[in-house]
mmCIF file of C-alpha atoms and ligand atoms in Angstrom:
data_model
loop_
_atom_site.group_PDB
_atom_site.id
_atom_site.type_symbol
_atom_site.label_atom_id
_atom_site.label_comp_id
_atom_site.label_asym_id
_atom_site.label_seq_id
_atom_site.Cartn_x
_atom_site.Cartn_y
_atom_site.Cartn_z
ATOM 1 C CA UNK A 1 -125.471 -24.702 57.093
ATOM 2 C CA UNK A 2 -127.209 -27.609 59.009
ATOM 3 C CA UNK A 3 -128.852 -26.944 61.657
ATOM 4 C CA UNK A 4 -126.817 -27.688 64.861
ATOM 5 C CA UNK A 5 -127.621 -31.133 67.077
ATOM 6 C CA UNK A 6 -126.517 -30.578 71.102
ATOM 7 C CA UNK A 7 -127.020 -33.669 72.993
ATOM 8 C CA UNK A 8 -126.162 -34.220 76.420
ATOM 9 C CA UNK A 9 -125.113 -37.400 77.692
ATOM 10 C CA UNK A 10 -125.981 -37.510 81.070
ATOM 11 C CA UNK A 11 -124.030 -41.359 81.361
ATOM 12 C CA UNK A 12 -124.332 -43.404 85.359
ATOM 13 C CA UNK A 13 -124.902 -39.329 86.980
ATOM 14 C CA UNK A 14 -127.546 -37.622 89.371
ATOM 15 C CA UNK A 15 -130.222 -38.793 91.675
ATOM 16 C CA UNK A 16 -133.917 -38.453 90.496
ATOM 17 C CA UNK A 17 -134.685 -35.421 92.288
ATOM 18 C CA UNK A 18 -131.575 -34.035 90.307
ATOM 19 C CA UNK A 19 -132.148 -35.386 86.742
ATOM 20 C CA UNK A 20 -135.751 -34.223 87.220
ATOM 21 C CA UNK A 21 -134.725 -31.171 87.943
ATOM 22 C CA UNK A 22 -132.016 -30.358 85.075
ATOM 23 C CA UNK A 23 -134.899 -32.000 82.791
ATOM 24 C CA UNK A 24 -137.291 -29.260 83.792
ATOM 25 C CA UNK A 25 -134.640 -26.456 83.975
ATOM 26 C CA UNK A 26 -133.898 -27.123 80.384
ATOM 27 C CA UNK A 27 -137.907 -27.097 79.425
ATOM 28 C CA UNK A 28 -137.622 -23.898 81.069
ATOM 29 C CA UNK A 29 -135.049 -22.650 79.536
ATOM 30 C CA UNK A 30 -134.122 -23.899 75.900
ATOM 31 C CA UNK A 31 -134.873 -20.843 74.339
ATOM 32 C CA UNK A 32 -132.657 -21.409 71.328
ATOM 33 C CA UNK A 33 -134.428 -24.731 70.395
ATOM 34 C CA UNK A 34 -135.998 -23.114 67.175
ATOM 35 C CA UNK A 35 -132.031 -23.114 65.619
ATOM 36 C CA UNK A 36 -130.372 -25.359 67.389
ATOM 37 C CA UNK A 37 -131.879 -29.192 68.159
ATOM 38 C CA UNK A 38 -131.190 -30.385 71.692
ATOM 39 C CA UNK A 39 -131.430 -33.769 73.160
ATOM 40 C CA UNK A 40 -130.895 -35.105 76.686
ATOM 41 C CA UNK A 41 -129.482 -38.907 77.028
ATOM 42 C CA UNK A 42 -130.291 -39.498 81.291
ATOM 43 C CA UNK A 43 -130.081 -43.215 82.505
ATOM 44 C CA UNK A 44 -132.749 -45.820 81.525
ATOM 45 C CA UNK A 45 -134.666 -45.157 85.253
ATOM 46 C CA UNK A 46 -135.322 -41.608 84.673
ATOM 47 C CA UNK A 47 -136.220 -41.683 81.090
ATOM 48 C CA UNK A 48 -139.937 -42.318 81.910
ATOM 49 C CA UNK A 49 -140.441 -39.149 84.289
ATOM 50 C CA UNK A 50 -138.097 -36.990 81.692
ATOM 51 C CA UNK A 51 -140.183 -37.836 78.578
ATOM 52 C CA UNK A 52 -143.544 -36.611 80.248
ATOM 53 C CA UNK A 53 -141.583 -33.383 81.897
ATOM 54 C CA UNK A 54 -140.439 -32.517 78.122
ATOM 55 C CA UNK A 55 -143.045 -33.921 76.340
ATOM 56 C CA UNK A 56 -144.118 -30.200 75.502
ATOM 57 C CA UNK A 57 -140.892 -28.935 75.272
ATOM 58 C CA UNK A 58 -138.407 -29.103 71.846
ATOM 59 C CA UNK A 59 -135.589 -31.242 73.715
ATOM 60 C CA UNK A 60 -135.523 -34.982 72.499
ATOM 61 C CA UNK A 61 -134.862 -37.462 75.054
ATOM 62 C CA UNK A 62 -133.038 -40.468 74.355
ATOM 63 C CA UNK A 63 -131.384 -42.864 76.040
ATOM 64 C CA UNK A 64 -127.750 -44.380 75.956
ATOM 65 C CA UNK A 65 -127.680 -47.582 75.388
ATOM 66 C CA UNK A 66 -130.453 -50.397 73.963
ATOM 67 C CA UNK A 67 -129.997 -53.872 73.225
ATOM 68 C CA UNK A 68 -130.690 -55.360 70.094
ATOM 69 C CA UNK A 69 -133.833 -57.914 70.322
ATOM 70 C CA UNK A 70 -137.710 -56.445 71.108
ATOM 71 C CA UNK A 71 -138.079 -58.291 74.593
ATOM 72 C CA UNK A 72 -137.283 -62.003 75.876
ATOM 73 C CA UNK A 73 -134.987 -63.561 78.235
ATOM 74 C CA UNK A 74 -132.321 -61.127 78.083
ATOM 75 C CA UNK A 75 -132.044 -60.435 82.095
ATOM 76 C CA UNK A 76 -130.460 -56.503 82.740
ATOM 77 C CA UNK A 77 -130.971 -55.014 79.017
ATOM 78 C CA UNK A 78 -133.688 -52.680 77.437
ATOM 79 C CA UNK A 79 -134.677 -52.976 74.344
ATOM 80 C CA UNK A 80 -136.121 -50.278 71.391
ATOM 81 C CA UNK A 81 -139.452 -51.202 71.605
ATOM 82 C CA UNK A 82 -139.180 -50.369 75.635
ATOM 83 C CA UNK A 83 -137.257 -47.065 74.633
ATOM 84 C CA UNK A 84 -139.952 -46.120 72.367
ATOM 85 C CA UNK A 85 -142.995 -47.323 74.836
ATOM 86 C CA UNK A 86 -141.489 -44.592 77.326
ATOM 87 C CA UNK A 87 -141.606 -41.651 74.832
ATOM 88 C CA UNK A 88 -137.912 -41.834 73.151
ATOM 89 C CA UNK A 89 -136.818 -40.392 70.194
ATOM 90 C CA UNK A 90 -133.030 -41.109 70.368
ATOM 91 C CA UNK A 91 -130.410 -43.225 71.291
ATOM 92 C CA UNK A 92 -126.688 -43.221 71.899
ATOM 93 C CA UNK A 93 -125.224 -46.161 70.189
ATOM 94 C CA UNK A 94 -121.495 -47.522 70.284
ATOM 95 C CA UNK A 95 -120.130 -45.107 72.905
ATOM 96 C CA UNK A 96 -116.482 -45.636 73.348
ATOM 97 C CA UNK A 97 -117.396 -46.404 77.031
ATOM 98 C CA UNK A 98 -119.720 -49.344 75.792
ATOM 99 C CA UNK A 99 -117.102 -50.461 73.402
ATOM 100 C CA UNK A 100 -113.989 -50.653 76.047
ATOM 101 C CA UNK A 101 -115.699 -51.238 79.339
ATOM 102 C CA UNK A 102 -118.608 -53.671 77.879
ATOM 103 C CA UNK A 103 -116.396 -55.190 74.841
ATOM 104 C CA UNK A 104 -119.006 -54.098 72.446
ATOM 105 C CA UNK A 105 -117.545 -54.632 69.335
ATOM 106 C CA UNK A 106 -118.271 -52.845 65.375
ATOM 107 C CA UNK A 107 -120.520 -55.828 64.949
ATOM 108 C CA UNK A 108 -122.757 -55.229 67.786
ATOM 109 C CA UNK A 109 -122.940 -51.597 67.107
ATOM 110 C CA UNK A 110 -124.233 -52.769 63.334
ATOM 111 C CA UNK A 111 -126.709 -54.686 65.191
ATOM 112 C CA UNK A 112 -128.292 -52.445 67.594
ATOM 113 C CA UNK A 113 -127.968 -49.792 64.902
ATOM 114 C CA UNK A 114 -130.432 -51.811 62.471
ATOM 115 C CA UNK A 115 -132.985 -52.597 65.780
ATOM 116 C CA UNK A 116 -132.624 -48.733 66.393
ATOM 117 C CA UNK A 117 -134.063 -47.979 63.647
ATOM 118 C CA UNK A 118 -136.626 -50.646 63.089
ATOM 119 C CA UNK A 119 -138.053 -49.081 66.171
ATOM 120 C CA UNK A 120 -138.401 -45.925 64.924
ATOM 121 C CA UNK A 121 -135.327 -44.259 66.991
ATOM 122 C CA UNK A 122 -132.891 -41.823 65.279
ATOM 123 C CA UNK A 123 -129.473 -43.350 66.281
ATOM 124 C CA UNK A 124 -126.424 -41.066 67.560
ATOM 125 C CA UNK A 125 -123.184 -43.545 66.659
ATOM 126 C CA UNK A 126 -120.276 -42.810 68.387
ATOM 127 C CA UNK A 127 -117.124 -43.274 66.376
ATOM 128 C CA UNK A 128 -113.627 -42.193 67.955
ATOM 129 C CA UNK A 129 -110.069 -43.576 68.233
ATOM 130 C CA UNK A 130 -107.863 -44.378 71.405
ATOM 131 C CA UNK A 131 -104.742 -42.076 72.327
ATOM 132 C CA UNK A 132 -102.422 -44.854 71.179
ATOM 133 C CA UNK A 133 -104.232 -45.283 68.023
ATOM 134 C CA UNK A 134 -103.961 -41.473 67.156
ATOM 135 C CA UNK A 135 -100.152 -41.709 68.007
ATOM 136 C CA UNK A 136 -99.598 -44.818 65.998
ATOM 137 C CA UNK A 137 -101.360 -42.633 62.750
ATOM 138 C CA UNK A 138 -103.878 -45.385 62.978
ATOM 139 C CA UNK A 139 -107.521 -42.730 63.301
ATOM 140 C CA UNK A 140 -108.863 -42.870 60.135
ATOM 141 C CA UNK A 141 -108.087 -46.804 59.921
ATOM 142 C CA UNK A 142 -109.769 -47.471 63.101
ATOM 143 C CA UNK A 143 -112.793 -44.921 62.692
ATOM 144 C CA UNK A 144 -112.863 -46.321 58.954
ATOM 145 C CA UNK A 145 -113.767 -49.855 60.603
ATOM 146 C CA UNK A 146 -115.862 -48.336 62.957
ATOM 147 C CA UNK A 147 -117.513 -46.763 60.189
ATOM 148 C CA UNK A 148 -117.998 -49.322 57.357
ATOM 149 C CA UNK A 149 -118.013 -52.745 59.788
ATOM 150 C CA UNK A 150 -120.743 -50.241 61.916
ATOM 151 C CA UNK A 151 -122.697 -48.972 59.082
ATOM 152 C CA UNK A 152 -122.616 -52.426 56.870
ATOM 153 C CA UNK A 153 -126.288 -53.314 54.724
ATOM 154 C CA UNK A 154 -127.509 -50.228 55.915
ATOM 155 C CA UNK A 155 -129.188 -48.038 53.631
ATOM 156 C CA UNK A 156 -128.938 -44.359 52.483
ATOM 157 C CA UNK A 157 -132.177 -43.789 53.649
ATOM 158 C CA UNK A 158 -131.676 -45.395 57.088
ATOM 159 C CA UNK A 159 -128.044 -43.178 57.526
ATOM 160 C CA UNK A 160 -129.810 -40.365 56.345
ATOM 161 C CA UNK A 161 -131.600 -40.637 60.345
ATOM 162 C CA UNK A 162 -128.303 -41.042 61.886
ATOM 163 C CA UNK A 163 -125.906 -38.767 63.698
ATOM 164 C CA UNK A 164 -122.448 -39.537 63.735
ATOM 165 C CA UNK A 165 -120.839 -38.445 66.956
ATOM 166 C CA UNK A 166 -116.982 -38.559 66.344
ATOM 167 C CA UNK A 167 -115.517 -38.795 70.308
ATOM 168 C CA UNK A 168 -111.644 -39.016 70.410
ATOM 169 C CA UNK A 169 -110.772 -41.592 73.200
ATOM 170 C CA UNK A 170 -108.628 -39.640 74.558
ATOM 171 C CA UNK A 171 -110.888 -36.324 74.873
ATOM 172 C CA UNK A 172 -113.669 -38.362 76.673
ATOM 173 C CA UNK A 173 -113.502 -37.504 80.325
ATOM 174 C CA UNK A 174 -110.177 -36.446 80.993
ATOM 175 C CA UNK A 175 -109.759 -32.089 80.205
ATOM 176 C CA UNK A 176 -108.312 -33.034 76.436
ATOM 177 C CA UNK A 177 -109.951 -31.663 73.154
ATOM 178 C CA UNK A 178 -109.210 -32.008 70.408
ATOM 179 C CA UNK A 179 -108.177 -28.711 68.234
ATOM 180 C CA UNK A 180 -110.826 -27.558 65.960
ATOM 181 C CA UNK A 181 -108.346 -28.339 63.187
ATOM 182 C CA UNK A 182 -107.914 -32.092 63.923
ATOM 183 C CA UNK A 183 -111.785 -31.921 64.458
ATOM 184 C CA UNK A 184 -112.679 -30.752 61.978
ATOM 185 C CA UNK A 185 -110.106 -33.151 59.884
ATOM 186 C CA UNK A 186 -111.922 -36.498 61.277
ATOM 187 C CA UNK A 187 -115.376 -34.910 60.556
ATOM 188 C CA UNK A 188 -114.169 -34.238 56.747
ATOM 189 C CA UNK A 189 -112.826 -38.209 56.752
ATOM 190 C CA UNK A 190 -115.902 -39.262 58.477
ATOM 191 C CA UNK A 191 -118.147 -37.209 55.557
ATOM 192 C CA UNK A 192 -116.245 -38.754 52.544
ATOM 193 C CA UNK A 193 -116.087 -42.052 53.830
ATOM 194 C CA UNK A 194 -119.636 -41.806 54.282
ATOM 195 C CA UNK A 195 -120.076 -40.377 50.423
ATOM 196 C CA UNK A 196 -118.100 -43.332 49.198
ATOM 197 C CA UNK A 197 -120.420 -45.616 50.928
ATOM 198 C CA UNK A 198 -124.055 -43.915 50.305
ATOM 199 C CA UNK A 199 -125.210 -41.159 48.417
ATOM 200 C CA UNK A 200 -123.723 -37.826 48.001
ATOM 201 C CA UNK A 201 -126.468 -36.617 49.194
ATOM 202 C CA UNK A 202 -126.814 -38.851 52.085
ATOM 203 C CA UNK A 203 -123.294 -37.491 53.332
ATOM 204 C CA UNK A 204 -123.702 -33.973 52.586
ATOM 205 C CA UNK A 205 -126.984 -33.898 55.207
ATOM 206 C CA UNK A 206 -125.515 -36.501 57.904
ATOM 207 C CA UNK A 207 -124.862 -34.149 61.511
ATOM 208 C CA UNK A 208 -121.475 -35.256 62.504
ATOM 209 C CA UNK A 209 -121.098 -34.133 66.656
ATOM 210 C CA UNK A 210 -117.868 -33.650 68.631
ATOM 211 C CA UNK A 211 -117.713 -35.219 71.836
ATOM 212 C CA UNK A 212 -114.552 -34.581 74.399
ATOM 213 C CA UNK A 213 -114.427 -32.220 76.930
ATOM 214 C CA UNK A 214 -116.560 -30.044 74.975
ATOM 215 C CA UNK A 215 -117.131 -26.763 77.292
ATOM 216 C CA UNK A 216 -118.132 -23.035 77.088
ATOM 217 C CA UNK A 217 -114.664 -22.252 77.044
ATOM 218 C CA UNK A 218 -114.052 -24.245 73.804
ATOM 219 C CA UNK A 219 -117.732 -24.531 72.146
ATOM 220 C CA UNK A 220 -117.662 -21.439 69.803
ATOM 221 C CA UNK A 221 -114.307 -23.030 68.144
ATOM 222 C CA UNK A 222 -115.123 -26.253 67.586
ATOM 223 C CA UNK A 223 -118.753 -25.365 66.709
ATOM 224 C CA UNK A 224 -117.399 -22.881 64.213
ATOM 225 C CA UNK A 225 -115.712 -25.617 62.465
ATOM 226 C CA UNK A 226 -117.217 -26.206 58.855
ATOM 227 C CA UNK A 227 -117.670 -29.895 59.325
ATOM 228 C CA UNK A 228 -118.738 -30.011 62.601
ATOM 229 C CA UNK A 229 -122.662 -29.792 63.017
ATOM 230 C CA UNK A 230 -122.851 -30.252 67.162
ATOM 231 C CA UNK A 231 -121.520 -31.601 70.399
ATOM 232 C CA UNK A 232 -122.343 -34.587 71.797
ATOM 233 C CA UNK A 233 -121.614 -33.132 76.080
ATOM 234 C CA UNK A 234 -120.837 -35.556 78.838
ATOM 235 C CA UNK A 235 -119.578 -33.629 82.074
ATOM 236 C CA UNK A 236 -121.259 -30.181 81.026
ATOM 237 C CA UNK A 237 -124.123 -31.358 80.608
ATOM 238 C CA UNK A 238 -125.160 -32.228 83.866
ATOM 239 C CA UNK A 239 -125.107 -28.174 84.963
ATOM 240 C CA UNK A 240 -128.075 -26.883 82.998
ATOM 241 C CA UNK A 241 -125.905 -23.427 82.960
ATOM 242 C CA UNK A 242 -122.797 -24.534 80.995
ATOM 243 C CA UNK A 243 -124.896 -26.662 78.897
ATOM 244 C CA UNK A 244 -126.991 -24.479 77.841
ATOM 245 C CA UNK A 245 -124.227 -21.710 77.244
ATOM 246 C CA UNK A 246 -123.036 -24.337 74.628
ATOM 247 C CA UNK A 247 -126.631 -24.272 73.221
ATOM 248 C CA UNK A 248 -126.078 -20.689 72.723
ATOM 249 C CA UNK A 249 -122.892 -20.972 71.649
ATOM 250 C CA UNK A 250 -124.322 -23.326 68.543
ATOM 251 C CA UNK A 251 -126.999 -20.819 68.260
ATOM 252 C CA UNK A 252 -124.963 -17.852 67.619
ATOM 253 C CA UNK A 253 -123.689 -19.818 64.628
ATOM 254 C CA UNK A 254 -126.865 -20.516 63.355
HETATM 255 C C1 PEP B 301 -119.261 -38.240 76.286
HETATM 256 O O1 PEP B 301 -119.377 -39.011 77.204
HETATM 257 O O2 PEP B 301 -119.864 -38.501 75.226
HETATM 258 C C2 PEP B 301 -118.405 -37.072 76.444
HETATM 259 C C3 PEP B 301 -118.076 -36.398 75.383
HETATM 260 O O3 PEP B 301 -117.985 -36.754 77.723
HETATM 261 P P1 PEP B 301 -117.188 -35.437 78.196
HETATM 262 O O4 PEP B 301 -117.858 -34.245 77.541
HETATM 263 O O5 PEP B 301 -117.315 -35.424 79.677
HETATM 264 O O6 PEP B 301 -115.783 -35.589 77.709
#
């Protein structure tokens, strides 16, 4: 069994004194960091102050979003290199809020994927269809696309430091999960289209998260799911309490 990747994603949320606060909390607190890996995603302002509180600690920080060029005039955006210069380790890439409220498309995602990486960041890549995709039996056609359009002329190696993230639409935000069993059936898709692509190898050893309305209620479920290796956490992540009773949660399974 791989061992289990919870990431919180902390998206536009808290003030400073409050992210600073959950950040050292968590260094405080992540007692189950030795079997499960844990990563915080806080907005680009914090990121500084949050590397240096956990800098000792076992929880990666990341951020979640970078754009794809090393610096220039590209007014508003961050890039890798920057991410990197503050003390990151990870970033979110592709989340469906990216893709539907700032139109970025497959190809973009392939793009800041590759500068990911040629910075030296390990990449979550979100993945996930809409509620009227799902109904039309469209999901593995659209998170096919996402997957081969997203992952094109990248190698096994470079996949082998992804995590795929695989975030219904529909789940994000709103109370709806996802049953372990159609989980669970979208991570087993997302695997084999990744072993038809790279190496067996490569696909077997990927961490594929589930992200939508994960909570304490429904973490031991969905974590218990053979092909589900994590949780990528939006709105219980921002209480260090329920998000670190879905650390334990992943631990117990460890
Ligand atoms: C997310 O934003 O990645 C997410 C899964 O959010 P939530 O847990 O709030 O649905």
């Amino acid at each position: 069994m791989k061992k289990q990747f919870i990431a919180g994603n902390w998206k536009m949320n808290l003030t400073m004194d409050e992210a600073l606060g959950l950040a050292r909390k968590l260094c405080d607190e992540s007692i189950n960091s030795d079997v499960v890996d844990i990563g915080v995603f806080p907005a680009f302002v914090f990121l500084r102050d949050i590397c240096e509180i956990l800098r000792d600690s076992k929880v990666y920080v990341g951020a979640q979003n970078m754009y794809l060029e090393e610096s220039g005039a590209f007014t508003g955006e961050v890039s890798g290199a920057m991410l990197r210069d503050v003390g990151c380790t990870h970033v979110i890439i592709g989340h469906s809020e990216r893709r539907t409220i700032f139109q970025e498309t497959n190809s973009m995602v392939n793009s800041k994927l590759k500068a990911a990486l040629s910075f030296g960041l390990k990449p979550i890549m979100c993945v996930g269809e809409k509620q009227e995709e799902r109904d039309a039996d469209q999901t593995s056609e659209v998170v096919g696309n996402q997957l081969s359009e997203g992952l094109a002329g990248l190698t096994s190696e470079q996949v082998k430091k992804l995590t795929i993230a695989y975030e219904p639409v529909w789940a994000i935000g709103t109370g709806k999960t996802a049953t372990p069993e159609q989980a669970n059936e979208v991570h087993t898709f997302i695997r084999d289209t990744i072993k038809s692509k790279f190496e067996n190898d490569t696909a077997q050893n990927i961490r594929i998260q589930y992200g939508g309305s994960v909570n304490i209620k429904n973490a031991d479920e969905l974590l218990g799911q053979p092909e589900i290796d994590g949780a990528l956490v939006g709105g219980a992540s921002l209480e260090p309490g329920s998000f670190l009773d879905i650390v334990s949660a992943a631990g117990r399974l460890s």
